[in-house]
Amino acid sequence: MTLRAEAHSPAATEVRRFGPVQKWVHRTTAALMGVCVVTAAFLYIPQFAELVGRRELVVRVHECAGLALPVPVLVGLVSRHFRADLGHLNRFGPHDRTWLLAVVSRDKRRSSRPAAKFNAGQKIYASWIAGATLVMLGTGLIMWFTHLTSIVWRTSATFVHDWLALTIGIVIAGHIGMAIGDPEARGGLRTGKVSREWAKREHPLWRP
Amino acid sequence: MNPEQPEEPGKPAPPPQRGTPVGRRVLLGTIGLGALGVVTAPTLQNALESFLGAAAGKDPTGLTGLLPNGGGFRYYSVTTSVPHKNASNYRLTVGGLVDRPKTYTLDDLRALPQTRLVKDVQCVTGWRVPDTPFEGVRLSDLLDAAGVRSGAGAVHFTCFDGAYTESLTLDQARRSDVLVALRMQDKEIGHAHGGPVRLYVAPMYFYKSAKWLSGITVTERVERGYWEHRGYDVDAWVGKSNGRDDDPTS
């Protein structure tokens, strides 16, 4: 990556998309989420459970990773740039509505998919996964500390935790699939920089 | 303080038009749906269980078994790997406060009178498998054959996974619905289900039914088992312990 940055004149061809805080928050959250998903598979899918065993240890790792999952975002809040990105993810303009309508009508033309720093899909994904993580944390705590609530609440929490886990698994697979489909977007989170051309193509309303 | 490079100018700090906070609404909406899910779970779960239960019966792929509440057994083991035992190397020892300690092979156990029970299996984590046949030797027969000494009050079980243990009081162990099981679902018990020999304690949560049973020791009083050291109830009657209210299984 360094070679490439040296070969081109950075100012002309590349724009900064993410700073070190954003990169760190994304990487740490992804790692913790990965641990949650993998340990969940070990606990839940019989074939994997047979492979791994050691149920008590796996449960402990799953609990700790889950508890730590919101921490990177909370730490990231110290950064002004990270807070600004959260603002971009939160606020929807008229162009986001156009983008979403284009998705609904399967309109793949670039001109009908206007986006600023984040497109509407990324915004909805970010908000949904944040909410879903908090629901998993809440239901997980009810399952973990069994003496806090009655059996009815625990069974209900388990029900939501199980089905939402399945949903999150599918959504994250989609998230990773889209990242695989766009190496430059992935590179943006790895190096913090993207080409001006990519930014203009994918995020025409973004003024970096 | 901030290690980041300042972003290039072009985007004013508070943009002129901030837009609608849809992100926040999606986040709060997701949390609200999660809470609603918890509140309505008992109803939803009943509906889903009956639907998935019916679907699982017609599903040749077995994928429905992987869905939450899709029915069937789940595999739990507390160790990394468990050795495989068969008729040639399986041994069950009966010892402790008895007059005639004895070691049984698999064929010895098969030669003893067999009892078949068909009852629900209830796990303390919530899953239940209805009408599951278990077949094997009554534990009380093995205890009688060994001759329990006076002063004995409990039975301790050890397993060839090297870690799991369980216990019953002598009265519990002598119930007619407690088996040293050799068959489950009318098949020999496979390794994943605790074969070739596992304990089957019909009236209690399934963690009492220790898998990979290898030792029966008569003791003076109850020694806590693996999960009981970790907070589970020792007297694990289905519906009357561990804070649960499931229907009894036996």
Coordinates of C-alpha atoms in Angstrom, one line a residue:
Chain A
M1 CA 0.0 0.0 0.0
T2 CA 2.8 2.4 0.9
L3 CA 4.4 1.7 -2.5
R4 CA 1.2 2.7 -4.3
A5 CA 0.9 5.8 -2.2
E6 CA 4.4 6.8 -3.1
A7 CA 4.0 6.0 -6.8
H8 CA 1.1 8.4 -7.2
S9 CA 0.9 12.0 -6.0
P10 CA -1.6 11.5 -3.1
A11 CA -3.1 15.0 -3.3
A12 CA -4.2 14.5 -6.9
T13 CA -5.5 11.0 -7.0
E14 CA -6.4 10.0 -3.4
V15 CA -8.7 11.4 -0.8
R16 CA -8.8 10.7 2.8
R17 CA -12.0 8.7 3.8
F18 CA -11.2 7.5 7.3
G19 CA -8.8 8.5 10.0
P20 CA -7.1 6.1 12.5
V21 CA -9.9 6.2 15.0
Q22 CA -12.6 5.2 12.5
K23 CA -10.3 2.4 11.2
W24 CA -9.6 1.2 14.7
V25 CA -13.2 1.3 15.8
H26 CA -14.2 -0.7 12.7
R27 CA -11.5 -3.3 13.0
T28 CA -12.0 -3.9 16.8
T29 CA -15.8 -4.1 16.5
A30 CA -15.4 -6.5 13.5
A31 CA -13.0 -8.7 15.5
L32 CA -15.3 -8.8 18.6
M33 CA -18.3 -9.5 16.4
G34 CA -16.3 -12.2 14.7
V35 CA -15.6 -13.8 18.1
C36 CA -19.3 -13.6 19.0
V37 CA -20.4 -15.2 15.7
V38 CA -17.8 -18.0 15.8
T39 CA -18.4 -18.9 19.5
A40 CA -22.1 -18.8 18.9
A41 CA -21.7 -21.3 16.1
F42 CA -19.7 -23.5 18.4
L43 CA -22.4 -23.3 21.0
Y44 CA -25.3 -23.7 18.7
I45 CA -24.6 -25.8 15.6
P46 CA -24.3 -29.5 16.8
Q47 CA -21.6 -30.4 14.3
F48 CA -19.4 -27.5 15.5
A49 CA -20.2 -28.2 19.1
E50 CA -19.0 -31.8 18.7
L51 CA -15.8 -30.5 17.1
V52 CA -15.0 -28.1 19.9
G53 CA -16.6 -29.2 23.2
R54 CA -15.4 -27.2 26.2
R55 CA -18.7 -25.6 26.6
E56 CA -18.0 -23.6 29.7
L57 CA -14.9 -21.9 28.2
V58 CA -16.8 -21.2 24.9
V59 CA -19.7 -19.6 26.8
R60 CA -17.2 -17.4 28.8
V61 CA -15.5 -16.2 25.7
H62 CA -18.9 -15.5 24.0
E63 CA -20.1 -13.5 27.0
C64 CA -16.9 -11.4 27.3
A65 CA -16.8 -10.6 23.6
G66 CA -20.5 -9.7 23.6
L67 CA -20.0 -7.4 26.6
A68 CA -17.0 -5.7 25.0
L69 CA -18.8 -5.2 21.6
P70 CA -20.1 -1.7 22.2
V71 CA -16.8 -0.5 23.8
P72 CA -14.9 0.5 20.6
V73 CA -17.7 2.8 19.5
L74 CA -17.9 4.4 22.9
V75 CA -14.1 4.9 22.9
G76 CA -14.3 6.3 19.4
L77 CA -16.6 9.0 20.6
V78 CA -13.6 10.9 21.9
S79 CA -12.7 11.6 18.3
R80 CA -14.4 14.6 16.6
H81 CA -14.0 12.9 13.2
F82 CA -15.7 9.7 14.4
R83 CA -18.6 11.8 15.9
A84 CA -18.9 13.6 12.5
D85 CA -19.2 10.2 10.8
L86 CA -21.9 9.1 13.2
G87 CA -23.7 12.4 12.3
H88 CA -23.3 11.5 8.5
L89 CA -24.7 8.0 9.2
N90 CA -27.6 9.4 11.2
R91 CA -28.9 12.2 9.0
F92 CA -30.9 11.4 5.8
G93 CA -31.3 13.9 3.1
P94 CA -33.6 13.8 0.0
H95 CA -30.9 12.0 -2.0
D96 CA -31.1 9.1 0.4
R97 CA -34.7 8.7 -0.4
T98 CA -33.9 8.6 -4.1
W99 CA -31.2 6.0 -3.4
L100 CA -33.6 3.8 -1.5
L101 CA -36.3 4.1 -4.1
A102 CA -33.8 3.1 -6.8
V103 CA -32.9 0.0 -4.7
V104 CA -36.6 -0.9 -4.4
S105 CA -37.2 -0.5 -8.1
R106 CA -33.9 -2.4 -8.9
D107 CA -32.7 0.7 -10.8
K108 CA -28.9 0.1 -11.0
R109 CA -28.0 3.3 -12.9
R110 CA -25.4 5.4 -11.0
S111 CA -27.3 8.6 -11.6
S112 CA -30.3 7.2 -9.6
R113 CA -28.1 6.2 -6.7
P114 CA -26.8 9.5 -5.3
A115 CA -24.9 9.3 -2.0
A116 CA -22.8 11.6 0.2
K117 CA -20.1 10.1 2.4
F118 CA -22.3 7.1 3.1
N119 CA -25.1 5.8 0.9
A120 CA -28.5 5.1 2.4
G121 CA -27.9 1.4 2.6
Q122 CA -24.8 1.9 4.7
K123 CA -26.6 4.3 6.9
I124 CA -29.5 1.8 7.6
Y125 CA -27.0 -1.1 8.1
A126 CA -25.0 0.9 10.6
S127 CA -28.1 2.0 12.6
W128 CA -29.7 -1.5 12.5
I129 CA -26.6 -3.4 13.5
A130 CA -26.1 -0.9 16.4
G131 CA -29.7 -1.4 17.6
A132 CA -29.5 -5.2 17.1
T133 CA -26.2 -5.4 19.0
L134 CA -27.8 -3.6 22.0
V135 CA -30.8 -6.0 21.9
M136 CA -28.4 -9.0 21.8
L137 CA -26.5 -7.4 24.8
G138 CA -29.8 -6.9 26.8
T139 CA -31.2 -10.4 26.1
G140 CA -27.7 -11.9 26.6
L141 CA -27.4 -10.3 30.0
I142 CA -30.8 -11.7 31.0
M143 CA -29.6 -15.2 29.9
W144 CA -26.3 -14.8 31.6
F145 CA -27.4 -13.6 35.1
T146 CA -30.2 -16.1 35.6
H147 CA -31.2 -14.8 39.0
L148 CA -32.1 -11.3 37.8
T149 CA -35.4 -12.3 36.2
S150 CA -38.0 -15.0 36.2
I151 CA -38.1 -18.0 33.9
V152 CA -40.6 -16.5 31.6
W153 CA -38.4 -13.5 30.9
R154 CA -35.4 -15.7 30.4
T155 CA -37.1 -18.0 28.0
S156 CA -38.4 -15.0 26.1
A157 CA -34.9 -13.4 26.0
T158 CA -33.5 -16.7 24.7
F159 CA -36.1 -16.7 22.0
V160 CA -35.2 -13.2 20.8
H161 CA -31.5 -13.8 21.2
D162 CA -31.6 -17.0 19.0
W163 CA -33.7 -15.6 16.2
L164 CA -31.9 -12.2 16.1
A165 CA -28.6 -14.1 16.1
L166 CA -29.7 -15.9 13.0
T167 CA -30.8 -12.6 11.4
I168 CA -27.5 -10.8 12.3
G169 CA -25.6 -13.7 10.9
I170 CA -27.3 -13.4 7.5
V171 CA -27.0 -9.5 7.5
I172 CA -23.3 -9.7 8.4
A173 CA -22.8 -12.2 5.6
G174 CA -24.4 -9.7 3.3
H175 CA -22.2 -6.9 4.7
I176 CA -19.0 -9.0 4.1
G177 CA -20.3 -10.0 0.6
M178 CA -20.7 -6.4 -0.4
A179 CA -17.2 -5.6 0.9
I180 CA -15.7 -8.4 -1.1
G181 CA -17.5 -7.0 -4.1
D182 CA -15.9 -3.6 -3.8
P183 CA -12.1 -3.9 -3.1
E184 CA -11.6 -0.1 -3.1
A185 CA -14.2 0.4 -0.4
R186 CA -12.5 -2.2 1.6
G187 CA -9.1 -0.6 0.9
G188 CA -10.7 2.7 2.2
L189 CA -11.2 1.1 5.6
R190 CA -7.7 -0.5 5.6
T191 CA -5.6 2.4 4.4
G192 CA -8.0 5.3 5.2
K193 CA -7.7 6.5 1.5
V194 CA -9.7 6.0 -1.6
S195 CA -9.1 7.2 -5.2
R196 CA -10.8 10.5 -6.2
E197 CA -12.4 8.6 -9.1
W198 CA -14.0 6.0 -6.8
A199 CA -15.3 8.7 -4.5
K200 CA -16.8 10.6 -7.4
R201 CA -18.4 7.4 -8.8
E202 CA -19.7 5.8 -5.6
H203 CA -20.3 8.9 -3.5
P204 CA -20.9 11.8 -5.9
L205 CA -22.3 14.1 -3.2
W206 CA -19.4 13.6 -0.8
R207 CA -17.1 16.6 -0.5
P208 CA -14.0 15.3 1.3
Chain B
M1 CA -5.3 15.0 21.6
N2 CA -6.7 14.1 18.2
P3 CA -4.2 12.1 16.1
E4 CA -6.3 12.5 13.0
Q5 CA -5.3 14.9 10.2
P6 CA -7.9 17.5 9.7
E7 CA -10.2 16.7 6.9
E8 CA -10.0 18.8 3.8
P9 CA -12.2 21.8 3.8
G10 CA -15.4 21.7 1.8
K11 CA -17.8 20.4 4.4
P12 CA -18.7 23.0 6.9
A13 CA -18.7 21.7 10.5
P14 CA -22.5 22.1 10.9
P15 CA -23.8 21.5 7.4
P16 CA -26.4 24.0 6.2
Q17 CA -29.0 21.3 5.8
R18 CA -28.7 18.6 8.5
G19 CA -31.3 16.2 7.2
T20 CA -33.7 13.9 9.1
P21 CA -32.3 11.7 11.9
V22 CA -33.5 8.5 10.3
G23 CA -30.5 6.6 11.6
R24 CA -31.5 7.3 15.2
R25 CA -35.0 6.2 14.4
V26 CA -33.8 2.9 12.9
L27 CA -31.6 2.2 15.9
L28 CA -34.4 3.0 18.4
G29 CA -36.9 1.1 16.3
T30 CA -34.7 -2.0 16.3
I31 CA -34.4 -1.8 20.1
G32 CA -38.2 -1.3 20.4
L33 CA -38.8 -4.4 18.1
G34 CA -36.4 -6.4 20.3
A35 CA -38.3 -5.4 23.4
L36 CA -41.6 -6.2 21.7
G37 CA -40.2 -9.6 20.7
V38 CA -39.3 -10.4 24.3
V39 CA -42.8 -9.4 25.5
T40 CA -44.6 -11.4 22.8
A41 CA -42.1 -14.3 22.8
P42 CA -44.4 -16.8 24.6
T43 CA -47.1 -16.5 21.9
L44 CA -44.6 -16.3 19.0
Q45 CA -42.7 -19.3 20.3
N46 CA -45.7 -21.5 20.6
A47 CA -46.8 -20.7 17.0
L48 CA -43.2 -21.2 15.7
E49 CA -42.7 -24.4 17.6
S50 CA -45.8 -26.0 16.2
F51 CA -45.0 -24.8 12.7
L52 CA -41.3 -25.9 12.8
G53 CA -42.1 -29.1 14.6
A54 CA -44.5 -30.0 11.7
A55 CA -41.9 -28.8 9.1
A56 CA -39.1 -30.8 10.7
G57 CA -41.1 -34.0 10.3
K58 CA -41.2 -33.5 6.5
D59 CA -37.7 -32.0 6.1
P60 CA -35.2 -34.5 4.6
T61 CA -32.3 -32.0 4.8
G62 CA -32.4 -31.6 8.6
L63 CA -31.9 -27.9 8.2
T64 CA -34.9 -27.1 10.3
G65 CA -33.1 -28.8 13.2
L66 CA -30.6 -25.9 13.1
L67 CA -33.3 -23.2 13.4
P68 CA -34.1 -22.0 16.9
N69 CA -36.8 -24.3 18.4
G70 CA -36.5 -26.5 15.4
G71 CA -36.7 -29.6 17.6
G72 CA -34.3 -32.4 18.2
F73 CA -31.3 -32.9 20.5
R74 CA -28.4 -30.5 20.9
Y75 CA -24.9 -31.7 21.6
Y76 CA -23.2 -30.4 24.7
S77 CA -19.8 -31.5 25.9
V78 CA -17.6 -30.0 28.6
T79 CA -14.3 -31.3 27.3
T80 CA -12.3 -30.9 24.1
S81 CA -12.6 -34.4 22.9
V82 CA -14.1 -37.6 24.2
P83 CA -12.6 -41.0 23.5
H84 CA -14.7 -43.5 21.6
K85 CA -15.6 -46.8 23.4
N86 CA -17.2 -49.9 22.0
A87 CA -18.0 -53.5 23.0
S88 CA -14.3 -54.4 23.1
N89 CA -13.1 -51.7 25.4
Y90 CA -16.1 -50.3 27.3
R91 CA -16.2 -51.0 31.0
L92 CA -18.6 -49.9 33.7
T93 CA -17.4 -50.2 37.3
V94 CA -19.7 -50.4 40.3
G95 CA -17.9 -49.7 43.6
G96 CA -17.8 -47.7 46.8
L97 CA -19.9 -48.7 49.8
V98 CA -20.9 -52.0 48.3
D99 CA -20.3 -55.7 49.3
R100 CA -19.6 -56.9 45.8
P101 CA -17.8 -54.4 43.5
K102 CA -18.1 -55.4 39.9
T103 CA -16.9 -54.4 36.4
Y104 CA -19.4 -54.8 33.5
T105 CA -18.6 -55.1 29.8
L106 CA -21.1 -53.9 27.3
D107 CA -22.1 -57.6 26.6
D108 CA -22.6 -58.1 30.4
L109 CA -25.0 -55.2 30.5
R110 CA -26.9 -56.3 27.4
A111 CA -27.4 -59.7 29.0
L112 CA -29.3 -58.2 32.0
P113 CA -33.1 -57.6 32.0
Q114 CA -33.8 -54.5 29.9
T115 CA -36.5 -51.8 30.6
R116 CA -37.9 -49.5 27.9
L117 CA -39.3 -46.1 28.9
V118 CA -40.9 -43.5 26.5
K119 CA -41.0 -40.1 28.0
D120 CA -40.1 -36.5 27.1
V121 CA -36.6 -35.2 27.4
Q122 CA -36.3 -31.8 28.9
C123 CA -33.0 -29.8 28.9
V124 CA -32.5 -27.1 31.5
T125 CA -31.7 -24.6 28.7
G126 CA -35.2 -25.0 27.4
W127 CA -35.3 -27.5 24.6
R128 CA -37.6 -30.5 24.9
V129 CA -37.8 -33.6 22.8
P130 CA -41.1 -35.4 23.1
D131 CA -41.7 -39.2 23.4
T132 CA -38.1 -40.4 23.3
P133 CA -37.6 -44.1 24.0
F134 CA -34.7 -45.1 26.3
E135 CA -33.8 -48.7 27.0
G136 CA -31.4 -50.3 29.4
V137 CA -30.7 -51.8 32.8
R138 CA -32.4 -50.4 35.8
L139 CA -29.9 -48.7 38.1
S140 CA -31.6 -50.3 41.1
D141 CA -30.8 -53.8 39.6
L142 CA -27.1 -53.0 39.4
L143 CA -27.1 -51.5 43.0
D144 CA -29.0 -54.6 44.3
A145 CA -26.5 -56.9 42.6
A146 CA -23.6 -55.1 44.2
G147 CA -25.2 -55.1 47.7
V148 CA -25.4 -51.5 49.0
R149 CA -24.0 -51.3 52.6
S150 CA -25.8 -49.7 55.4
G151 CA -24.7 -46.1 55.9
A152 CA -24.7 -45.4 52.2
G153 CA -26.9 -42.5 51.1
A154 CA -26.0 -41.5 47.6
V155 CA -24.6 -42.6 44.3
H156 CA -21.9 -40.8 42.4
F157 CA -21.4 -41.1 38.6
T158 CA -18.2 -40.6 36.6
C159 CA -17.7 -40.5 32.9
F160 CA -15.0 -41.5 30.4
D161 CA -14.8 -38.0 29.0
G162 CA -12.7 -37.5 32.1
A163 CA -14.5 -34.5 33.5
Y164 CA -18.3 -34.9 33.8
T165 CA -19.7 -36.2 37.1
E166 CA -23.2 -36.5 38.5
S167 CA -24.9 -37.6 41.7
L168 CA -28.2 -38.9 42.9
T169 CA -29.5 -39.7 46.4
L170 CA -29.9 -43.5 47.0
D171 CA -33.7 -43.1 47.0
Q172 CA -33.6 -41.2 43.6
A173 CA -31.2 -43.8 42.2
R174 CA -33.5 -46.7 43.1
R175 CA -36.5 -45.2 41.2
S176 CA -37.8 -47.5 38.5
D177 CA -37.4 -44.7 35.9
V178 CA -33.7 -44.4 36.3
L179 CA -31.7 -46.5 33.8
V180 CA -28.2 -47.3 32.8
A181 CA -29.3 -46.8 29.2
L182 CA -27.9 -48.8 26.2
R183 CA -30.4 -47.7 23.6
M184 CA -32.1 -44.4 22.7
Q185 CA -34.7 -43.8 20.0
D186 CA -34.6 -47.6 19.5
K187 CA -31.0 -47.5 18.3
E188 CA -27.8 -48.2 20.1
I189 CA -26.7 -44.9 21.7
G190 CA -24.2 -43.2 19.4
H191 CA -21.0 -41.4 20.6
A192 CA -22.5 -38.0 20.2
H193 CA -25.4 -38.9 22.4
G194 CA -23.2 -40.3 25.2
G195 CA -22.8 -43.9 23.9
P196 CA -22.3 -46.7 24.3
V197 CA -23.7 -46.3 27.8
R198 CA -25.3 -43.3 29.4
L199 CA -27.3 -42.6 32.5
Y200 CA -31.0 -41.8 32.0
V201 CA -32.8 -40.1 34.9
A202 CA -36.3 -39.7 33.5
P203 CA -37.9 -37.3 36.0
M204 CA -35.0 -34.8 36.1
Y205 CA -33.4 -32.2 33.7
F206 CA -31.2 -33.9 31.1
Y207 CA -27.9 -32.7 32.6
K208 CA -28.5 -35.4 35.3
S209 CA -28.5 -38.1 32.5
A210 CA -24.7 -38.2 32.3
K211 CA -23.3 -39.2 29.0
W212 CA -20.4 -41.7 28.5
L213 CA -21.0 -43.3 31.9
S214 CA -18.0 -45.3 33.2
G215 CA -18.3 -45.4 37.0
I216 CA -20.9 -45.8 39.6
T217 CA -19.7 -45.2 43.2
V218 CA -22.0 -45.6 46.2
T219 CA -21.1 -42.9 48.7
E220 CA -22.2 -41.7 52.1
R221 CA -23.7 -38.5 51.0
V222 CA -24.3 -36.6 47.7
E223 CA -21.2 -35.1 46.0
R224 CA -22.1 -32.3 43.6
G225 CA -21.7 -33.0 39.9
Y226 CA -20.0 -30.9 37.2
W227 CA -22.8 -28.4 36.5
E228 CA -23.9 -28.4 40.1
H229 CA -20.5 -26.9 41.1
R230 CA -21.5 -24.2 38.6
G231 CA -24.8 -23.3 40.0
Y232 CA -27.3 -25.9 38.8
D233 CA -29.6 -27.6 41.3
V234 CA -28.6 -31.0 42.7
D235 CA -32.2 -32.2 42.9
A236 CA -33.1 -31.4 39.4
W237 CA -36.8 -32.4 39.2
V238 CA -38.3 -31.2 35.9
G239 CA -40.6 -28.3 36.6
K240 CA -39.6 -28.0 40.3
S241 CA -35.9 -26.9 40.2
N242 CA -33.5 -24.4 38.5
G243 CA -36.2 -21.8 38.6
R244 CA -38.1 -23.4 35.8
D245 CA -41.7 -24.5 35.5
D246 CA -41.7 -27.1 32.6
D247 CA -44.3 -29.9 32.6
P248 CA -42.9 -33.0 34.5
T249 CA -41.4 -35.7 32.3
S250 CA -42.0 -38.6 34.6

